[in-house]
PDB file of C-alpha atoms in Angstrom:
ATOM      1  CA  MET A   1       9.867   1.980  -5.794  1.00 42.00           C
ATOM      2  CA  SER A   2      13.168   1.157  -4.144  1.00 42.00           C
ATOM      3  CA  ALA A   3      15.146  -1.238  -6.311  1.00 46.00           C
ATOM      4  CA  VAL A   4      14.757  -4.809  -5.147  1.00 57.00           C
ATOM      5  CA  ARG A   5      18.190  -6.211  -4.528  1.00 70.00           C
ATOM      6  CA  ARG A   6      19.321  -8.787  -7.072  1.00 81.00           C
ATOM      7  CA  TRP A   7      22.629 -10.322  -8.047  1.00 86.00           C
ATOM      8  CA  ALA A   8      23.855  -9.512 -11.549  1.00 87.00           C
ATOM      9  CA  VAL A   9      24.787 -12.573 -13.599  1.00 92.00           C
ATOM     10  CA  GLU A  10      26.667 -12.261 -16.883  1.00 93.00           C
ATOM     11  CA  GLY A  11      29.032 -14.528 -18.769  1.00 94.00           C
ATOM     12  CA  GLY A  12      29.239 -17.064 -15.965  1.00 94.00           C
ATOM     13  CA  ARG A  13      30.112 -14.430 -13.350  1.00 96.00           C
ATOM     14  CA  THR A  14      27.787 -13.621 -10.459  1.00 95.00           C
ATOM     15  CA  ASP A  15      28.316 -10.086  -9.179  1.00 92.00           C
ATOM     16  CA  LEU A  16      27.359  -9.573  -5.540  1.00 91.00           C
ATOM     17  CA  VAL A  17      28.342  -5.896  -5.556  1.00 88.00           C
ATOM     18  CA  ARG A  18      25.263  -3.692  -5.487  1.00 82.00           C
ATOM     19  CA  PRO A  19      25.571  -0.284  -7.116  1.00 81.00           C
ATOM     20  CA  ALA A  20      25.045   2.589  -4.731  1.00 82.00           C
ATOM     21  CA  ALA A  21      21.482   3.868  -5.018  1.00 81.00           C
ATOM     22  CA  ALA A  22      20.897   7.542  -5.669  1.00 90.00           C
ATOM     23  CA  THR A  23      19.563   9.364  -2.633  1.00 94.00           C
ATOM     24  CA  SER A  24      16.357  11.375  -2.581  1.00 95.00           C
ATOM     25  CA  PRO A  25      16.318  13.496   0.588  1.00 96.00           C
ATOM     26  CA  VAL A  26      13.044  14.848   1.963  1.00 97.00           C
ATOM     27  CA  GLU A  27      13.002  17.236   4.917  1.00 97.00           C
ATOM     28  CA  VAL A  28       9.837  17.617   6.958  1.00 97.00           C
ATOM     29  CA  ALA A  29       8.819  19.433  10.119  1.00 96.00           C
ATOM     30  CA  THR A  30       8.081  17.272  13.166  1.00 97.00           C
ATOM     31  CA  ARG A  31       6.942  17.938  16.714  1.00 95.00           C
ATOM     32  CA  ARG A  32      10.582  18.497  17.665  1.00 91.00           C
ATOM     33  CA  GLY A  33      12.493  20.151  14.886  1.00 94.00           C
ATOM     34  CA  SER A  34      12.785  18.834  11.370  1.00 97.00           C
ATOM     35  CA  VAL A  35      13.743  15.390  10.089  1.00 97.00           C
ATOM     36  CA  ARG A  36      15.507  14.589   6.841  1.00 97.00           C
ATOM     37  CA  PHE A  37      14.958  11.113   5.386  1.00 97.00           C
ATOM     38  CA  ASP A  38      15.897   9.383   2.148  1.00 97.00           C
ATOM     39  CA  ALA A  39      12.814   8.621   0.048  1.00 97.00           C
ATOM     40  CA  ALA A  40      14.885   6.038  -1.851  1.00 95.00           C
ATOM     41  CA  ARG A  41      15.174   3.994   1.346  1.00 96.00           C
ATOM     42  CA  THR A  42      11.704   4.653   2.786  1.00 98.00           C
ATOM     43  CA  ALA A  43       8.429   2.712   2.811  1.00 98.00           C
ATOM     44  CA  PHE A  44       4.890   3.880   3.590  1.00 98.00           C
ATOM     45  CA  VAL A  45       3.238   1.213   5.762  1.00 99.00           C
ATOM     46  CA  VAL A  46      -0.537   1.589   6.083  1.00 99.00           C
ATOM     47  CA  VAL A  47      -2.108  -0.585   8.757  1.00 98.00           C
ATOM     48  CA  ASP A  48      -5.572  -2.210   8.897  1.00 98.00           C
ATOM     49  CA  MET A  49      -7.634   0.124   6.716  1.00 98.00           C
ATOM     50  CA  GLN A  50     -10.081  -2.748   6.268  1.00 98.00           C
ATOM     51  CA  ASN A  51     -13.835  -3.102   5.994  1.00 96.00           C
ATOM     52  CA  ASP A  52     -14.169  -4.790   9.383  1.00 95.00           C
ATOM     53  CA  PHE A  53     -12.527  -1.768  11.017  1.00 96.00           C
ATOM     54  CA  CYS A  54     -13.489   1.161   8.792  1.00 98.00           C
ATOM     55  CA  HIS A  55     -16.713   0.354   6.901  1.00 96.00           C
ATOM     56  CA  PRO A  56     -20.159   1.227   8.314  1.00 95.00           C
ATOM     57  CA  GLY A  57     -21.174  -2.350   7.519  1.00 93.00           C
ATOM     58  CA  GLY A  58     -18.074  -3.942   9.023  1.00 93.00           C
ATOM     59  CA  TRP A  59     -17.457  -5.837  12.230  1.00 92.00           C
ATOM     60  CA  LEU A  60     -16.676  -2.906  14.540  1.00 93.00           C
ATOM     61  CA  ALA A  61     -19.714  -0.972  13.392  1.00 93.00           C
ATOM     62  CA  SER A  62     -21.862  -4.088  13.906  1.00 89.00           C
ATOM     63  CA  ILE A  63     -20.932  -4.207  17.595  1.00 88.00           C
ATOM     64  CA  GLY A  64     -21.735  -0.535  18.118  1.00 92.00           C
ATOM     65  CA  VAL A  65     -18.385   1.158  17.519  1.00 95.00           C
ATOM     66  CA  ASP A  66     -18.479   4.525  15.768  1.00 96.00           C
ATOM     67  CA  VAL A  67     -16.014   4.023  12.900  1.00 97.00           C
ATOM     68  CA  SER A  68     -16.093   7.629  11.693  1.00 97.00           C
ATOM     69  CA  ALA A  69     -12.821   8.363  13.509  1.00 97.00           C
ATOM     70  CA  ALA A  70     -11.121   5.445  11.751  1.00 98.00           C
ATOM     71  CA  ARG A  71     -12.443   6.647   8.403  1.00 98.00           C
ATOM     72  CA  SER A  72     -10.883  10.079   8.973  1.00 98.00           C
ATOM     73  CA  ALA A  73      -7.518   8.614   7.933  1.00 98.00           C
ATOM     74  CA  ILE A  74      -8.734   7.750   4.415  1.00 98.00           C
ATOM     75  CA  GLY A  75      -8.400  11.271   2.971  1.00 98.00           C
ATOM     76  CA  PRO A  76      -4.863  11.962   4.262  1.00 98.00           C
ATOM     77  CA  ILE A  77      -3.686   8.507   3.165  1.00 98.00           C
ATOM     78  CA  ASN A  78      -5.104   9.066  -0.311  1.00 98.00           C
ATOM     79  CA  ARG A  79      -3.408  12.450  -0.614  1.00 98.00           C
ATOM     80  CA  LEU A  80      -0.047  11.096   0.500  1.00 98.00           C
ATOM     81  CA  SER A  81       0.024   7.786  -1.390  1.00 98.00           C
ATOM     82  CA  PRO A  82       0.446   9.167  -4.945  1.00 98.00           C
ATOM     83  CA  LEU A  83       3.008  11.718  -3.780  1.00 98.00           C
ATOM     84  CA  LEU A  84       5.039   9.031  -2.060  1.00 98.00           C
ATOM     85  CA  ARG A  85       4.834   6.717  -5.062  1.00 98.00           C
ATOM     86  CA  SER A  86       6.076   9.566  -7.254  1.00 96.00           C
ATOM     87  CA  ALA A  87       8.995  10.025  -4.857  1.00 96.00           C
ATOM     88  CA  GLY A  88       9.901   6.337  -5.239  1.00 95.00           C
ATOM     89  CA  VAL A  89       8.448   5.227  -1.902  1.00 97.00           C
ATOM     90  CA  PRO A  90       6.675   1.837  -1.964  1.00 98.00           C
ATOM     91  CA  VAL A  91       3.199   1.750  -0.423  1.00 98.00           C
ATOM     92  CA  LEU A  92       2.674  -1.331   1.707  1.00 98.00           C
ATOM     93  CA  TRP A  93      -0.776  -2.342   2.973  1.00 98.00           C
ATOM     94  CA  LEU A  94      -0.420  -4.309   6.216  1.00 98.00           C
ATOM     95  CA  ASP A  95      -3.711  -5.969   7.188  1.00 98.00           C
ATOM     96  CA  TRP A  96      -5.224  -8.632   9.374  1.00 97.00           C
ATOM     97  CA  GLY A  97      -5.691 -11.755   7.250  1.00 96.00           C
ATOM     98  CA  THR A  98      -6.156 -14.714   9.537  1.00 94.00           C
ATOM     99  CA  ARG A  99      -6.467 -18.414   8.765  1.00 92.00           C
ATOM    100  CA  ALA A 100      -9.986 -19.821   8.763  1.00 89.00           C
ATOM    101  CA  ASP A 101      -8.999 -22.316  11.474  1.00 90.00           C
ATOM    102  CA  ARG A 102      -7.142 -19.658  13.541  1.00 90.00           C
ATOM    103  CA  VAL A 103      -4.509 -22.235  14.528  1.00 92.00           C
ATOM    104  CA  ASN A 104      -1.685 -19.690  14.491  1.00 90.00           C
ATOM    105  CA  LEU A 105      -3.518 -17.236  16.759  1.00 91.00           C
ATOM    106  CA  PRO A 106      -2.525 -17.511  20.427  1.00 91.00           C
ATOM    107  CA  PRO A 107      -5.299 -17.442  23.053  1.00 93.00           C
ATOM    108  CA  ASN A 108      -4.489 -13.879  24.115  1.00 93.00           C
ATOM    109  CA  VAL A 109      -5.158 -12.548  20.605  1.00 91.00           C
ATOM    110  CA  ILE A 110      -8.472 -14.396  20.404  1.00 91.00           C
ATOM    111  CA  HIS A 111      -9.446 -13.323  23.931  1.00 93.00           C
ATOM    112  CA  VAL A 112      -8.883  -9.595  23.427  1.00 89.00           C
ATOM    113  CA  TYR A 113     -11.654  -9.563  20.809  1.00 87.00           C
ATOM    114  CA  ASP A 114     -13.812 -12.157  22.615  1.00 89.00           C
ATOM    115  CA  PRO A 115     -13.439 -11.350  26.335  1.00 91.00           C
ATOM    116  CA  GLU A 116     -16.671 -13.151  27.244  1.00 91.00           C
ATOM    117  CA  GLY A 117     -15.569 -16.342  25.507  1.00 90.00           C
ATOM    118  CA  VAL A 118     -18.754 -16.609  23.462  1.00 89.00           C
ATOM    119  CA  GLY A 119     -17.125 -17.258  20.097  1.00 84.00           C
ATOM    120  CA  ALA A 120     -17.113 -13.645  18.910  1.00 85.00           C
ATOM    121  CA  GLY A 121     -14.252 -11.594  17.469  1.00 88.00           C
ATOM    122  CA  ILE A 122     -11.655 -12.801  14.981  1.00 90.00           C
ATOM    123  CA  GLY A 123     -12.922 -15.655  12.861  1.00 85.00           C
ATOM    124  CA  ALA A 124     -16.522 -15.358  14.060  1.00 84.00           C
ATOM    125  CA  ALA A 125     -19.486 -14.666  11.813  1.00 79.00           C
ATOM    126  CA  HIS A 126     -21.286 -11.317  12.044  1.00 71.00           C
ATOM    127  CA  ALA A 127     -24.030  -9.655  10.061  1.00 65.00           C
ATOM    128  CA  ASP A 128     -23.411 -10.512   6.399  1.00 61.00           C
ATOM    129  CA  SER A 129     -19.753 -11.460   6.866  1.00 65.00           C
ATOM    130  CA  PRO A 130     -18.907 -15.160   7.308  1.00 73.00           C
ATOM    131  CA  ALA A 131     -15.744 -14.560   9.337  1.00 87.00           C
ATOM    132  CA  VAL A 132     -14.192 -11.492  10.959  1.00 93.00           C
ATOM    133  CA  LEU A 133     -10.841 -10.561   9.377  1.00 95.00           C
ATOM    134  CA  GLU A 134     -10.404 -13.928   7.647  1.00 94.00           C
ATOM    135  CA  GLU A 135      -7.985 -13.667   4.720  1.00 94.00           C
ATOM    136  CA  GLY A 136      -9.878 -13.328   1.434  1.00 93.00           C
ATOM    137  CA  SER A 137     -13.127 -12.234   3.096  1.00 93.00           C
ATOM    138  CA  TRP A 138     -14.969  -8.968   2.494  1.00 93.00           C
ATOM    139  CA  GLY A 139     -14.243  -7.870   6.047  1.00 93.00           C
ATOM    140  CA  ALA A 140     -10.489  -8.261   5.561  1.00 95.00           C
ATOM    141  CA  ALA A 141     -10.509  -6.313   2.274  1.00 97.00           C
ATOM    142  CA  LEU A 142      -9.353  -2.710   2.122  1.00 98.00           C
ATOM    143  CA  VAL A 143     -12.142  -0.131   2.054  1.00 98.00           C
ATOM    144  CA  ASP A 144     -13.092   0.822  -1.482  1.00 98.00           C
ATOM    145  CA  GLU A 145     -12.319   4.512  -1.034  1.00 98.00           C
ATOM    146  CA  LEU A 146      -8.581   3.937  -0.688  1.00 98.00           C
ATOM    147  CA  ASP A 147      -6.185   4.645  -3.558  1.00 97.00           C
ATOM    148  CA  VAL A 148      -4.688   1.172  -3.957  1.00 98.00           C
ATOM    149  CA  ARG A 149      -2.496   0.306  -6.945  1.00 98.00           C
ATOM    150  CA  ASP A 150      -1.722  -3.097  -8.420  1.00 97.00           C
ATOM    151  CA  ASP A 151       1.997  -2.685  -7.781  1.00 96.00           C
ATOM    152  CA  ASP A 152       1.549  -1.789  -4.107  1.00 98.00           C
ATOM    153  CA  ILE A 153       2.712  -4.437  -1.647  1.00 98.00           C
ATOM    154  CA  ARG A 154       0.279  -6.450   0.492  1.00 98.00           C
ATOM    155  CA  VAL A 155       1.255  -8.222   3.718  1.00 98.00           C
ATOM    156  CA  SER A 156      -1.154 -10.117   5.970  1.00 98.00           C
ATOM    157  CA  LYS A 157      -0.623 -10.100   9.731  1.00 97.00           C
ATOM    158  CA  HIS A 158      -1.917 -12.183  12.606  1.00 94.00           C
ATOM    159  CA  ARG A 159      -1.074 -10.082  15.664  1.00 95.00           C
ATOM    160  CA  MET A 160      -1.313  -6.454  16.732  1.00 96.00           C
ATOM    161  CA  SER A 161       2.263  -6.111  15.489  1.00 98.00           C
ATOM    162  CA  GLY A 162       2.855  -6.715  11.810  1.00 98.00           C
ATOM    163  CA  PHE A 163       6.309  -8.212  12.433  1.00 98.00           C
ATOM    164  CA  TRP A 164       5.353 -11.464  14.160  1.00 97.00           C
ATOM    165  CA  ASP A 165       4.735 -14.506  11.951  1.00 95.00           C
ATOM    166  CA  THR A 166       4.762 -12.389   8.761  1.00 98.00           C
ATOM    167  CA  PRO A 167       7.192 -11.516   5.919  1.00 98.00           C
ATOM    168  CA  LEU A 168       7.117  -7.788   6.747  1.00 98.00           C
ATOM    169  CA  ASP A 169      10.686  -7.557   8.032  1.00 98.00           C
ATOM    170  CA  SER A 170      12.185  -9.601   5.190  1.00 98.00           C
ATOM    171  CA  THR A 171      10.208  -7.561   2.652  1.00 97.00           C
ATOM    172  CA  LEU A 172      11.449  -4.241   4.014  1.00 98.00           C
ATOM    173  CA  ARG A 173      15.036  -5.460   4.233  1.00 96.00           C
ATOM    174  CA  THR A 174      14.985  -6.852   0.692  1.00 94.00           C
ATOM    175  CA  LEU A 175      13.751  -3.456  -0.509  1.00 94.00           C
ATOM    176  CA  GLY A 176      16.656  -1.801   1.298  1.00 93.00           C
ATOM    177  CA  ILE A 177      14.391   0.183   3.612  1.00 97.00           C
ATOM    178  CA  ASP A 178      15.780   2.193   6.536  1.00 97.00           C
ATOM    179  CA  THR A 179      12.863   4.538   7.267  1.00 98.00           C
ATOM    180  CA  VAL A 180       9.221   3.589   7.691  1.00 98.00           C
ATOM    181  CA  LEU A 181       6.333   6.057   7.558  1.00 99.00           C
ATOM    182  CA  PHE A 182       3.377   4.663   9.523  1.00 99.00           C
ATOM    183  CA  ALA A 183      -0.331   5.324   8.986  1.00 99.00           C
ATOM    184  CA  GLY A 184      -3.655   3.535   9.452  1.00 98.00           C
ATOM    185  CA  VAL A 185      -5.712   2.204  12.348  1.00 98.00           C
ATOM    186  CA  ASN A 186      -5.870   1.802  15.205  1.00 98.00           C
ATOM    187  CA  LEU A 187      -3.181   4.303  16.104  1.00 98.00           C
ATOM    188  CA  ASP A 188      -2.843   3.146  19.715  1.00 98.00           C
ATOM    189  CA  GLN A 189      -3.032  -0.562  18.932  1.00 98.00           C
ATOM    190  CA  CYS A 190      -1.821  -2.147  15.692  1.00 98.00           C
ATOM    191  CA  VAL A 191      -0.088   0.952  14.306  1.00 98.00           C
ATOM    192  CA  TYR A 192       1.731   1.530  17.578  1.00 98.00           C
ATOM    193  CA  ALA A 193       2.600  -2.151  18.112  1.00 98.00           C
ATOM    194  CA  THR A 194       4.084  -2.401  14.620  1.00 98.00           C
ATOM    195  CA  LEU A 195       5.984   0.873  14.997  1.00 98.00           C
ATOM    196  CA  PHE A 196       7.286  -0.232  18.406  1.00 98.00           C
ATOM    197  CA  ASP A 197       8.667  -3.461  16.939  1.00 98.00           C
ATOM    198  CA  ALA A 198      10.082  -1.608  13.938  1.00 98.00           C
ATOM    199  CA  ALA A 199      11.996   0.680  16.278  1.00 98.00           C
ATOM    200  CA  CYS A 200      13.303  -2.313  18.244  1.00 98.00           C
ATOM    201  CA  LEU A 201      14.462  -3.873  14.963  1.00 98.00           C
ATOM    202  CA  GLY A 202      16.439  -0.732  14.133  1.00 98.00           C
ATOM    203  CA  TYR A 203      14.196   0.974  11.576  1.00 98.00           C
ATOM    204  CA  ASP A 204      13.842   4.746  11.583  1.00 98.00           C
ATOM    205  CA  CYS A 205      10.171   5.319  12.454  1.00 98.00           C
ATOM    206  CA  ILE A 206       7.964   8.270  11.530  1.00 98.00           C
ATOM    207  CA  LEU A 207       4.320   8.327  12.588  1.00 98.00           C
ATOM    208  CA  VAL A 208       2.123  10.307  10.209  1.00 98.00           C
ATOM    209  CA  GLU A 209      -0.549  11.998  12.273  1.00 98.00           C
ATOM    210  CA  GLN A 210      -4.002  12.520  10.709  1.00 98.00           C
ATOM    211  CA  ALA A 211      -3.172   9.627   8.373  1.00 98.00           C
ATOM    212  CA  SER A 212      -3.289   7.529  11.563  1.00 98.00           C
ATOM    213  CA  ALA A 213      -6.523   7.297  13.525  1.00 98.00           C
ATOM    214  CA  THR A 214      -8.307   5.326  16.234  1.00 98.00           C
ATOM    215  CA  THR A 215     -11.741   4.628  17.627  1.00 97.00           C
ATOM    216  CA  SER A 216     -10.227   4.804  21.130  1.00 97.00           C
ATOM    217  CA  PRO A 217     -10.623   7.847  23.437  1.00 97.00           C
ATOM    218  CA  ASP A 218      -8.513  10.941  22.799  1.00 97.00           C
ATOM    219  CA  PHE A 219      -6.220  10.232  25.737  1.00 98.00           C
ATOM    220  CA  CYS A 220      -5.049   7.102  23.913  1.00 98.00           C
ATOM    221  CA  VAL A 221      -3.989   9.272  20.967  1.00 98.00           C
ATOM    222  CA  ASP A 222      -2.169  11.675  23.269  1.00 98.00           C
ATOM    223  CA  ALA A 223      -0.295   8.887  25.068  1.00 98.00           C
ATOM    224  CA  THR A 224       0.674   7.130  21.833  1.00 98.00           C
ATOM    225  CA  VAL A 225       1.941  10.285  20.160  1.00 98.00           C
ATOM    226  CA  TYR A 226       3.867  11.186  23.320  1.00 98.00           C
ATOM    227  CA  ASN A 227       5.520   7.757  23.497  1.00 98.00           C
ATOM    228  CA  VAL A 228       6.430   7.674  19.809  1.00 98.00           C
ATOM    229  CA  ASP A 229       7.862  11.173  19.952  1.00 97.00           C
ATOM    230  CA  GLN A 230       9.686  10.555  23.213  1.00 97.00           C
ATOM    231  CA  CYS A 231      11.098   7.072  22.671  1.00 97.00           C
ATOM    232  CA  PHE A 232      10.560   5.452  19.292  1.00 98.00           C
ATOM    233  CA  GLY A 233      10.764   7.963  16.468  1.00 97.00           C
ATOM    234  CA  PHE A 234       9.160  11.128  15.167  1.00 98.00           C
ATOM    235  CA  CYS A 235       5.634  12.429  14.617  1.00 98.00           C
ATOM    236  CA  VAL A 236       4.781  14.481  11.543  1.00 98.00           C
ATOM    237  CA  ALA A 237       1.536  16.125  10.502  1.00 98.00           C
ATOM    238  CA  ALA A 238       0.138  14.658   7.296  1.00 98.00           C
ATOM    239  CA  ALA A 239      -0.168  18.160   5.818  1.00 98.00           C
ATOM    240  CA  ASP A 240       3.496  18.906   6.548  1.00 98.00           C
ATOM    241  CA  LEU A 241       4.600  15.686   4.863  1.00 98.00           C
ATOM    242  CA  GLU A 242       2.387  16.478   1.896  1.00 97.00           C
ATOM    243  CA  LEU A 243       3.988  19.926   1.651  1.00 97.00           C
ATOM    244  CA  ALA A 244       7.494  18.475   1.833  1.00 97.00           C
ATOM    245  CA  LEU A 245       6.707  16.016  -0.941  1.00 97.00           C
ATOM    246  CA  THR A 246       5.303  18.686  -3.228  1.00 94.00           C
ATOM    247  CA  THR A 247       8.365  20.927  -3.044  1.00 86.00           C
ATOM    248  CA  GLU A 248      10.662  21.059  -6.055  1.00 55.00           C
ATOM    249  CA  GLY A 249      12.344  17.739  -6.754  1.00 58.00           C
ATOM    250  CA  HIS A 250       9.798  15.611  -4.900  1.00 59.00           C
ATOM    251  CA  HIS A 251       6.721  15.725  -7.089  1.00 49.00           C
TER     252      HIS A 251
END
C-alpha cells in the first residue's frame, strides 16, 4: 500500500520533508494506445459491489431486476485485487451506507429510487432486509464472493458520486494517490459519477472494463465507455491490466 504521509519526529525536531517514494511503473494497453501509470501512486476503487445490488436475494433482485450482469464483475475484480495489492496498490471498497434516518439524503436521491413516492428505495424495508442500503445492514454488505482483506479501505457514500459528503477525496490525497482505477457497479451510474468527479478533481482516471458492469441496457455501457475514453480518462480491458500486472517486476 502507498505509504501514508506522516511527519517524522525525533529529538524535539518535526521533519515535514517527505522522502521521495520509489516509483513502480505499469504500462497497459487501452482503447487508444497504451498508458503508463505509477502503481505506487495508484488506488483501485471498487464501487457498490453490495448485496442489495448484486445478490439474488438483494433489493434489486426483489424488484425484478436481473442482477446477473452486475455479478459478472466479481470474477475480474477478484483476479485483479491480489495482483494490485502485490503491486502496492490499495484496494478501496466504496459503497452505499446510508443513515437510518436518511437526513443527509436530498430529495432527488430518494426520488430516483422511489419515483412513485410510496416509501420504497433507499431506507425502505424489502423481503428479509430491514432497510435498503442502510449502513451495517446485510443489504449494504459486500457480496460474500469478493476477495476482501482486513487491510483494505472501506468508505461509505450517500450519493451516486463517492466524493460528496464522504472522506474519499481526503483518503486518496493522504495516501498520495494520483491515479485511480475504477471498477464495480453500476458502470453508467455510480461508477461513472465517481469517475467524473475524480476527473474534475484532477485525478488520473482509468476505467477497468469487465471489472465494471451494469444492469442497464447495452447502449448505456457504450455511451459511458465513449464518454470516459473521450473526455475523462482511459478505458482498459480487465484482462490487459491483469497481463500488465503479471509481467516481470509487477507480481
